[in-house]
Each structure stands twice: as structure tokens, then as C-alpha cells.
PDB file of C-alpha atoms in Angstrom:
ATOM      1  CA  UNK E  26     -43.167  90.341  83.650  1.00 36.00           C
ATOM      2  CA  UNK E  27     -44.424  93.136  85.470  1.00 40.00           C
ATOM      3  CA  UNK E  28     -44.894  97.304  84.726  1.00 43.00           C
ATOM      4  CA  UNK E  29     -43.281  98.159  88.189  1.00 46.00           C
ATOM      5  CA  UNK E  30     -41.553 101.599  87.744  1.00 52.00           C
ATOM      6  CA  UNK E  31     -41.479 102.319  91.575  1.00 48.00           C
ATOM      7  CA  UNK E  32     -37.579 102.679  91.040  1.00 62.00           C
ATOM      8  CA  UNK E  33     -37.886 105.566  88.706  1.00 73.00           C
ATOM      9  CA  UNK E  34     -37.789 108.699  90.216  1.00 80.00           C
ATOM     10  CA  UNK E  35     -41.869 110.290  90.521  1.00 85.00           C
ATOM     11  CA  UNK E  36     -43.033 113.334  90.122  1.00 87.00           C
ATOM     12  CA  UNK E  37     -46.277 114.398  91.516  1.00 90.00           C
ATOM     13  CA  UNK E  38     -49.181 116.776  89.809  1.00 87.00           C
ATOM     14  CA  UNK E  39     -49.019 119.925  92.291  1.00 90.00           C
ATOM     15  CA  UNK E  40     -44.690 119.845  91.064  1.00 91.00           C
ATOM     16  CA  UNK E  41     -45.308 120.192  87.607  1.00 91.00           C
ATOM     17  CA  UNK E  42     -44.543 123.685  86.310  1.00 90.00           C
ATOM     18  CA  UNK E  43     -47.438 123.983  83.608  1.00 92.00           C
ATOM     19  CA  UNK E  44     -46.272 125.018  80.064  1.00 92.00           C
ATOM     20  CA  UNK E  45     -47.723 128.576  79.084  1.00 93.00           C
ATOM     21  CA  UNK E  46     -50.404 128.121  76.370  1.00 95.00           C
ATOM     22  CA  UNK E  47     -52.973 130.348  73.498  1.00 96.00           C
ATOM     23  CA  UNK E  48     -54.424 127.202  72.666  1.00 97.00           C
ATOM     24  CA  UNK E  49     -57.386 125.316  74.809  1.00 97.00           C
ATOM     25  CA  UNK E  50     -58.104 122.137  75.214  1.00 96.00           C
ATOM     26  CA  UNK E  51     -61.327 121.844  73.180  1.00 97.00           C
ATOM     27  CA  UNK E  52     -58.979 123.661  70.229  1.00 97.00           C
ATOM     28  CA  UNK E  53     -56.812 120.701  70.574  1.00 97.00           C
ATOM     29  CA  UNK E  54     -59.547 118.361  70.839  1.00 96.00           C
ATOM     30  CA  UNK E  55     -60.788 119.741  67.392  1.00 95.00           C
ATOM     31  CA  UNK E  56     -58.404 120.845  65.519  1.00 95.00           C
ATOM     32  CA  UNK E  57     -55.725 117.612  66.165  1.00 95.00           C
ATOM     33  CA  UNK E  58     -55.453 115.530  62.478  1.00 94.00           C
ATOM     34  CA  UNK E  59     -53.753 112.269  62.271  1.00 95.00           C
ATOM     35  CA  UNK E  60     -51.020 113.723  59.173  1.00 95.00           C
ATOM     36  CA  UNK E  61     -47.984 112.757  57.280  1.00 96.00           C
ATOM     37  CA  UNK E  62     -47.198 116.233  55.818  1.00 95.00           C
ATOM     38  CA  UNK E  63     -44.145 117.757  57.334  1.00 97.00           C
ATOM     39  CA  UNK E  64     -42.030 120.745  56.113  1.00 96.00           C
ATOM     40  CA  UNK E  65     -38.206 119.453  56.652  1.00 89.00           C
ATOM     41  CA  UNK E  66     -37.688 121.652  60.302  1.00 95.00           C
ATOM     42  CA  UNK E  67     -37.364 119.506  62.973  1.00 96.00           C
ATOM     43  CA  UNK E  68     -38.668 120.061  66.268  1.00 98.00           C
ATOM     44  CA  UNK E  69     -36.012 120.735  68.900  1.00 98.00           C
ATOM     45  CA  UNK E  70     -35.331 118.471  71.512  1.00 97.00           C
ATOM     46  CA  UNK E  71     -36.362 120.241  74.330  1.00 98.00           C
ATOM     47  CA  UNK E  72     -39.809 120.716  72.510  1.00 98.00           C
ATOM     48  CA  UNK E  73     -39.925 117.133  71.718  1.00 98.00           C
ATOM     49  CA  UNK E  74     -39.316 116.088  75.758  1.00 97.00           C
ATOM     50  CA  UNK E  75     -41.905 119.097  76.606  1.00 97.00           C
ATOM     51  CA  UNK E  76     -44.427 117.654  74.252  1.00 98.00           C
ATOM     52  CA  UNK E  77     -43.625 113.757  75.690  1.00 98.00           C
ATOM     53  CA  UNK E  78     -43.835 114.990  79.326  1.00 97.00           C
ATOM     54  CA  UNK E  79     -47.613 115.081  79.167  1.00 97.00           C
ATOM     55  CA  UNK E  80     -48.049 111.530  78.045  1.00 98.00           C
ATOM     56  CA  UNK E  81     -47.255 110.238  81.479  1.00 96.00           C
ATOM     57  CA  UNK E  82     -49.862 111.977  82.814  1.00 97.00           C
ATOM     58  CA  UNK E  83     -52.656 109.647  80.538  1.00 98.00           C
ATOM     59  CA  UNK E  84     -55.348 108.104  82.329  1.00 97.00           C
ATOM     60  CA  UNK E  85     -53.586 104.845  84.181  1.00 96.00           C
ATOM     61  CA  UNK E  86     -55.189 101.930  86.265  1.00 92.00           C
ATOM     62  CA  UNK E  87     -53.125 100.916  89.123  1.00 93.00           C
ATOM     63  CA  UNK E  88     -50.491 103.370  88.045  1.00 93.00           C
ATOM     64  CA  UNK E  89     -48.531 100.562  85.816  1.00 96.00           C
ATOM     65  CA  UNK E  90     -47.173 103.075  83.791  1.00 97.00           C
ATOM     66  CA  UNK E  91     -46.478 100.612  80.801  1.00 98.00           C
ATOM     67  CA  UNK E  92     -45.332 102.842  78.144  1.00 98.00           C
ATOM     68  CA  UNK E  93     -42.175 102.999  76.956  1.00 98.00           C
ATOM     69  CA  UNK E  94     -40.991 105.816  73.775  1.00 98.00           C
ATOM     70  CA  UNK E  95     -38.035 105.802  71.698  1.00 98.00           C
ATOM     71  CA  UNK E  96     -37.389 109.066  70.064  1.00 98.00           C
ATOM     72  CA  UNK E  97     -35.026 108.329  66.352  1.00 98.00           C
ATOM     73  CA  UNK E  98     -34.031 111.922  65.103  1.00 97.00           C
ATOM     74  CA  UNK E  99     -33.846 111.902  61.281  1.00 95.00           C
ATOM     75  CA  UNK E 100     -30.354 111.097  60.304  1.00 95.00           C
ATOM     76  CA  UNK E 101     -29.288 108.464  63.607  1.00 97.00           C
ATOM     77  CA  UNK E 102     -28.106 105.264  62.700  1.00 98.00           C
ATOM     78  CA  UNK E 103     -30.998 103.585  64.513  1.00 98.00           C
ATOM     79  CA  UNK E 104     -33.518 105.406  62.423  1.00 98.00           C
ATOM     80  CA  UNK E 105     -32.020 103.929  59.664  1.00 98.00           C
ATOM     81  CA  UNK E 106     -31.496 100.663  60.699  1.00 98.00           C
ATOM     82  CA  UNK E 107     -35.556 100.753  61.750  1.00 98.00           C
ATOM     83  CA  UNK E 108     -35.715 101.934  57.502  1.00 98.00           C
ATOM     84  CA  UNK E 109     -33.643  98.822  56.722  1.00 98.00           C
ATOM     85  CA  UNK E 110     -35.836  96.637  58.321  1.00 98.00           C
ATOM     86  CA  UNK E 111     -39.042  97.777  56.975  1.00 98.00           C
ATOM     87  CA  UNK E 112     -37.420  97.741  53.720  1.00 98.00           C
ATOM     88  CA  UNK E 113     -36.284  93.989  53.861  1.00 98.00           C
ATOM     89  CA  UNK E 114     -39.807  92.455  55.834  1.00 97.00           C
ATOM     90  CA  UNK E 115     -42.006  94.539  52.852  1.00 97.00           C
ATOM     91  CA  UNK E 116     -39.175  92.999  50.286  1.00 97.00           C
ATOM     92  CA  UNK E 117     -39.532  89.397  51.654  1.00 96.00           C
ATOM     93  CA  UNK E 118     -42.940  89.956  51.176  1.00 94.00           C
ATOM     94  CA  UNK E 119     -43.529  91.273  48.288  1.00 95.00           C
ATOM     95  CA  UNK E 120     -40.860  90.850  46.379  1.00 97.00           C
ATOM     96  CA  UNK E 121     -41.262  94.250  44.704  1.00 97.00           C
ATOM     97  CA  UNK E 122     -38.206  96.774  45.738  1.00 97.00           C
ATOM     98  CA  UNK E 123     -40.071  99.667  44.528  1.00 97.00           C
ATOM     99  CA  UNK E 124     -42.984  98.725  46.554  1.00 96.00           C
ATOM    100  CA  UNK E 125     -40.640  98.311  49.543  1.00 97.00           C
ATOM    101  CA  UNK E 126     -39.399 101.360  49.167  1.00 97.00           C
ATOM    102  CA  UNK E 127     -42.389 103.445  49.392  1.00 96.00           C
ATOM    103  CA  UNK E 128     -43.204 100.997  52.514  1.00 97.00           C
ATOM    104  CA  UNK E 129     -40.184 103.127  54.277  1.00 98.00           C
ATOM    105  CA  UNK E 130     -42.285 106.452  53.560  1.00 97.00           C
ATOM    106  CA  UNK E 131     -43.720 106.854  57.509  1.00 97.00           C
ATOM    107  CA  UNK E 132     -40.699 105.898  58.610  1.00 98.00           C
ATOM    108  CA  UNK E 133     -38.344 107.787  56.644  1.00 98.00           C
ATOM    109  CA  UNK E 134     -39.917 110.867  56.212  1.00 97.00           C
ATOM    110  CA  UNK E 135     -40.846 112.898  59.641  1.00 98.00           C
ATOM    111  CA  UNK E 136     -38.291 115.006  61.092  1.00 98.00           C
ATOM    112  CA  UNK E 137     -38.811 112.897  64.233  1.00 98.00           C
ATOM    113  CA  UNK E 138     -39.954 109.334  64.669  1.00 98.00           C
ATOM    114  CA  UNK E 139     -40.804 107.806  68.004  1.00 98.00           C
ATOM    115  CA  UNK E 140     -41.798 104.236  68.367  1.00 98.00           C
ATOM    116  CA  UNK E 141     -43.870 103.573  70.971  1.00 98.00           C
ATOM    117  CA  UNK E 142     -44.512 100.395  73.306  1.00 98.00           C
ATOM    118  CA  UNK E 143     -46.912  98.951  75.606  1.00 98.00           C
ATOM    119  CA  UNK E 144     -45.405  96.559  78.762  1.00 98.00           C
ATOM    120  CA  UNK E 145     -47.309  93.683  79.715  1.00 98.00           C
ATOM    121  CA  UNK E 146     -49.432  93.365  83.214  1.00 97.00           C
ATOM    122  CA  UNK E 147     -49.555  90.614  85.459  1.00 95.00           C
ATOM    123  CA  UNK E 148     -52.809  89.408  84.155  1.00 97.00           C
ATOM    124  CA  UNK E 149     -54.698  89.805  80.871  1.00 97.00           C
ATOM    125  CA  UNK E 150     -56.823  91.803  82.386  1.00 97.00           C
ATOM    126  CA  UNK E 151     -53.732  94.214  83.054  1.00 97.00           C
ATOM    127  CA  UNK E 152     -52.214  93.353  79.718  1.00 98.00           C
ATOM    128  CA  UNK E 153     -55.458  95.050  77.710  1.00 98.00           C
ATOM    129  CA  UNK E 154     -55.742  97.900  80.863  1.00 98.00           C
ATOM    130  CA  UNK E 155     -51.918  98.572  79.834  1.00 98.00           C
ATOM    131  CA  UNK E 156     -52.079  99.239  76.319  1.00 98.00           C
ATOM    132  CA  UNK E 157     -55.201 100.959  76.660  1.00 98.00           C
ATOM    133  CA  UNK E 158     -53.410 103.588  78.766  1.00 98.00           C
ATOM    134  CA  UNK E 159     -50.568 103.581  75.952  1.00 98.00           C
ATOM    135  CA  UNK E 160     -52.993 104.529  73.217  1.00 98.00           C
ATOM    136  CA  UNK E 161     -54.102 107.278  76.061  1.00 98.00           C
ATOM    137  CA  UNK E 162     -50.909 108.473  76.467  1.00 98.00           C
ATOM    138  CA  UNK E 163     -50.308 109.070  72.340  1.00 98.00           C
ATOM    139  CA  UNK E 164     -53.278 110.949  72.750  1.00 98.00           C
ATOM    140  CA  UNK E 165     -51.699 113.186  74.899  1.00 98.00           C
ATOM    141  CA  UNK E 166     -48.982 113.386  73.027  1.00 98.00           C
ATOM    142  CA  UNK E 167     -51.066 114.704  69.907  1.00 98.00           C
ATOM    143  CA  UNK E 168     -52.941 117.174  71.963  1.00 98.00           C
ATOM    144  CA  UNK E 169     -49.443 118.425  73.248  1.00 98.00           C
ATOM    145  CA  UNK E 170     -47.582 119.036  69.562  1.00 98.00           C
ATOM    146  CA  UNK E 171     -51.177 120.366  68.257  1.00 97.00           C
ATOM    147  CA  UNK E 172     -50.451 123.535  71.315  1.00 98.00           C
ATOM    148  CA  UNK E 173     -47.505 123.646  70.529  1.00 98.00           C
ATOM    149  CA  UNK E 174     -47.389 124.000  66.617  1.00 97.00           C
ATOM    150  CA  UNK E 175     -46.674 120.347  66.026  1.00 97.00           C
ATOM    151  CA  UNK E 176     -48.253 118.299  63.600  1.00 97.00           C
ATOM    152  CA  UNK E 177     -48.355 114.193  64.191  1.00 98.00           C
ATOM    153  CA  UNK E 178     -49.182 110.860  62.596  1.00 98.00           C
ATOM    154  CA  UNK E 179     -49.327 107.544  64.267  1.00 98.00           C
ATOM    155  CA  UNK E 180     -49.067 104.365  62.441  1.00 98.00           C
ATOM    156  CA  UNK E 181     -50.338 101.140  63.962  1.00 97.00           C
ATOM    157  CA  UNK E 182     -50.458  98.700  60.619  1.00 95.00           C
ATOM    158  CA  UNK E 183     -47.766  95.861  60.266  1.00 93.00           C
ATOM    159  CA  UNK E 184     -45.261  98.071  59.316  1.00 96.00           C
ATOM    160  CA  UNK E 185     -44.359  99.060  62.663  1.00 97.00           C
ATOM    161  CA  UNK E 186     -43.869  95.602  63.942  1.00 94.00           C
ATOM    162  CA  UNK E 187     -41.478  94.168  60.741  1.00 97.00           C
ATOM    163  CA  UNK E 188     -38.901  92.170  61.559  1.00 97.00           C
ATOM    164  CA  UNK E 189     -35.958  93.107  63.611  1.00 98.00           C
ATOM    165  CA  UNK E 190     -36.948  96.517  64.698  1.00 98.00           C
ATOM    166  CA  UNK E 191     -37.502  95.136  68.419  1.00 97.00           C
ATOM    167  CA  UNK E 192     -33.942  94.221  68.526  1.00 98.00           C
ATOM    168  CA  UNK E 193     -32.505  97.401  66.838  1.00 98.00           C
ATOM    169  CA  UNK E 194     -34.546  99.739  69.202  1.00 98.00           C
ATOM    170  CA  UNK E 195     -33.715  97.621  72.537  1.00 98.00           C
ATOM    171  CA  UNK E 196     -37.155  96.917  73.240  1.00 98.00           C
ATOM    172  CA  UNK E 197     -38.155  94.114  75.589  1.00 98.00           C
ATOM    173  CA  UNK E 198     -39.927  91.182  73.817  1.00 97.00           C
ATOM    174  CA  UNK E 199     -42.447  91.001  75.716  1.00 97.00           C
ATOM    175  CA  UNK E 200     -43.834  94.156  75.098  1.00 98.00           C
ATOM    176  CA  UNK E 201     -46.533  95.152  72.339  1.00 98.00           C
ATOM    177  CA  UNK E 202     -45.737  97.800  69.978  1.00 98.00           C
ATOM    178  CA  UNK E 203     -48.514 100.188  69.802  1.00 98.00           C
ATOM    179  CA  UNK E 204     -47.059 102.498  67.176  1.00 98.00           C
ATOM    180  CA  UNK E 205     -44.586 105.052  65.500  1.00 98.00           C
ATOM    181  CA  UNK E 206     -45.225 108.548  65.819  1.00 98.00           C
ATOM    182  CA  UNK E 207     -44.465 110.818  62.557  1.00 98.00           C
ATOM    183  CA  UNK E 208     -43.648 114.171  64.663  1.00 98.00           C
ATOM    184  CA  UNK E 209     -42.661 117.688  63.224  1.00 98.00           C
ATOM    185  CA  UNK E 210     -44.063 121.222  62.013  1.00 97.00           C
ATOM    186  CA  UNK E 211     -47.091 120.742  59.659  1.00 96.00           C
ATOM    187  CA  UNK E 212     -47.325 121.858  55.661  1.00 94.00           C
ATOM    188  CA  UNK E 213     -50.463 123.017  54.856  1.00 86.00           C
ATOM    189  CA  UNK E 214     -53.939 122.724  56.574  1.00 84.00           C
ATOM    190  CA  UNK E 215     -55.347 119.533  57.345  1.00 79.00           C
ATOM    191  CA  UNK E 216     -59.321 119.431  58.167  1.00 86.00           C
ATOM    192  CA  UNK E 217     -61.100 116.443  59.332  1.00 85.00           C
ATOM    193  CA  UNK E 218     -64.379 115.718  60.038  1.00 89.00           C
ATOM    194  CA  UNK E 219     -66.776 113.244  62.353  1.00 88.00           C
ATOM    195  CA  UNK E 220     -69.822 111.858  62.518  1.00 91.00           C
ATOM    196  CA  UNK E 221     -72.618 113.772  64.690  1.00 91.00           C
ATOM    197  CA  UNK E 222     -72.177 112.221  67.828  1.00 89.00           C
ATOM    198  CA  UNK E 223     -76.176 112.038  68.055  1.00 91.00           C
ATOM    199  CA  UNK E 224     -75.558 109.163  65.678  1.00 91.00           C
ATOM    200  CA  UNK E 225     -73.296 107.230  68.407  1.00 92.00           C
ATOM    201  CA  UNK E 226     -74.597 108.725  72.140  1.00 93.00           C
ATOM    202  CA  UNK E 227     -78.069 106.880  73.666  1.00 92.00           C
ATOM    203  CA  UNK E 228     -79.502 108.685  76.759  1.00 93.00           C
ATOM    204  CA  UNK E 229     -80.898 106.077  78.868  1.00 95.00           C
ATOM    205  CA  UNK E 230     -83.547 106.646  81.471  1.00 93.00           C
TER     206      UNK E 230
END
């Protein structure tokens, strides 16, 4: 299976009608926190696809464009379908239904959820290149809801992949699920902090 897109209709860079902004990139850089804390307002839609648009534009060898999003408002029936399923894998598992329960948390508590998906390439090579972009493309995403007042988590554990959600969200097989995204308007502040990155950058002469 292949990432062709060609069909869909493009857009090009010099098109794109860039979204006014107070914030600057290195703010973003900064100040973006990986964060499950959510008042109950949910973003609009039309800030949701604003906020999505720029993950398209991630860094993209041989222009596969492998990603793939699917956006659950809180309250659809697919939303909680993707719940159900979380519920019954961590049951199975565990056999613990209070422990199951809280295993719904991520999924059942952002305003917005969106699950997101990395296609295959033609090779391995591609395959890896692919969902490198993907994780790229989140990152835009982040950077995005961070300018625009949005606060985000992405979860990558087994959760995300329990059985059945695949099917319920339409999602091909064949492609790798790199995550959900927890998206909405952010309670509190959320610092983080990093090493130095003298302790991880070698100049070489």
C-alpha cells in the first residue's frame, strides 16, 4: 500500500492566507507542555481545522503525506464507542473495572480528541520516513493550539491502539497509530523544563 494523495486537491505555500498571530515561534517552542488539564469549553470547529491546517505543512520526504486525523467531539457516538473499547481491552486485561475506568480518562476527558495515524510507504525505509513526518506534523499541531490559546496532550502508550478502535474510527489496517490528541483551552499554568542542551550538543571540528 502506498501514501499517494496526488488525487486530493493541493494547495501550494505562496496560497496560504497566514493566520494573524501575538505569539512567535520561539514562544511556542518554549512555552508548548504536553497536558491533560482542560476547563470543559471546547474549541470551535473552525479553530480546530485552523489549528490542523498547519500539520500538513510538517517536514515530508518525497511528499507522501501519510497522516491521516480523526477529530471525535466530546459527546459523538464514535467518541464513545473509542471509550468502550478502551474500557473492555484494559478490562480483559486487568480484570479490575475500576482500573478500566480510569484507563478511559485521556480519552474521555478533552473537549476534543483526535486520533491520529501514520500510512505505510512502499519500503521500510518509507514506512519509518512516514511516521517520522506524522510525529512532525503533531508537532505542528501543538505549536498551532499553543498560538492560539490551546492547550494539548498526546498519548502514544497501548491505550491508543486497544482493540477495536481501528474498526470504529474507519482506519485502514495497515496503518500505524501514532496517537490521540487531548485538545481544548488549558486550566491553570503548566511549566516544564529541559536539560541544558550543552549536555546533549558536541561541536565537532
Amino acid at each position: 500500500m502506498t501514501t499517494e494523495t496526488s488525487a486530493a486537491p493541493r494547495v501550494h505555500s505562496n496560497e496560504v492566507q497566514v493566520p494573524a498571530s501575538d505569539v512567535s515561534v520561539y514562544q511556542a517552542l518554549y512555552g508548548r507542555r504536553n497536558t491533560w488539564m482542560f476547563t470543559g469549553e471546547e474549541a470551535s470547529p473552525e479553530l480546530l481545522n485552523k489549528v490542523l491546517d498547519v500539520a500538513v505543512w510538517a517536514p515530508n520526504h518525497k511528499l507522501t503525506e501519510p497522516w491521516r486525523f480523526f477529530v471525535l467531539p466530546k459527546g459523538s457516538k464514535h467518541r464513545q464507542q473509542v471509550i468502550d473499547c478502551i474500557y473492555n481491552s484494559a478490562l480483559k486485561q486487568s480484570g479490575d473495572p475500576e482500573r478500566a475506568k480510569r484507563a478511559t480518562g485521556k480519552a474521555a476527558n478533552p473537549p476534543t480528541l483526535v486520533f491520529v495515524y501514520s500510512a505505510p510507504g512502499m519500503t521500510e525505509k518509507m514506512t519509518l520516513e512516514n511516521y517520522g513526518a506524522v510525529c512532525a506534523a503533531v508537532q505542528n499541531v501543538q505549536l498551532a493550539c499553543y498560538a492560539e490559546g490551546l492547550a494539548v496532550g498526546w498519548e502514544s502508550g497501548g491505550v491508543v491502539r486497544a482493540d477495536g478502535i481501528t474498526e470504529v474510527l474507519g482506519a485502514d489496517p495497515e496503518w500505524t497509530c501514532v496517537g490521540f490528541l487531548g485538545i481544548g483551552f488549558p486550566e491553570g499554568e503548566h511549566v516544564g523544563g529541559r536539560n541544558t542542551p550543552a549536555s546533549v550538543v558536541r561541536w565537532l571540528d
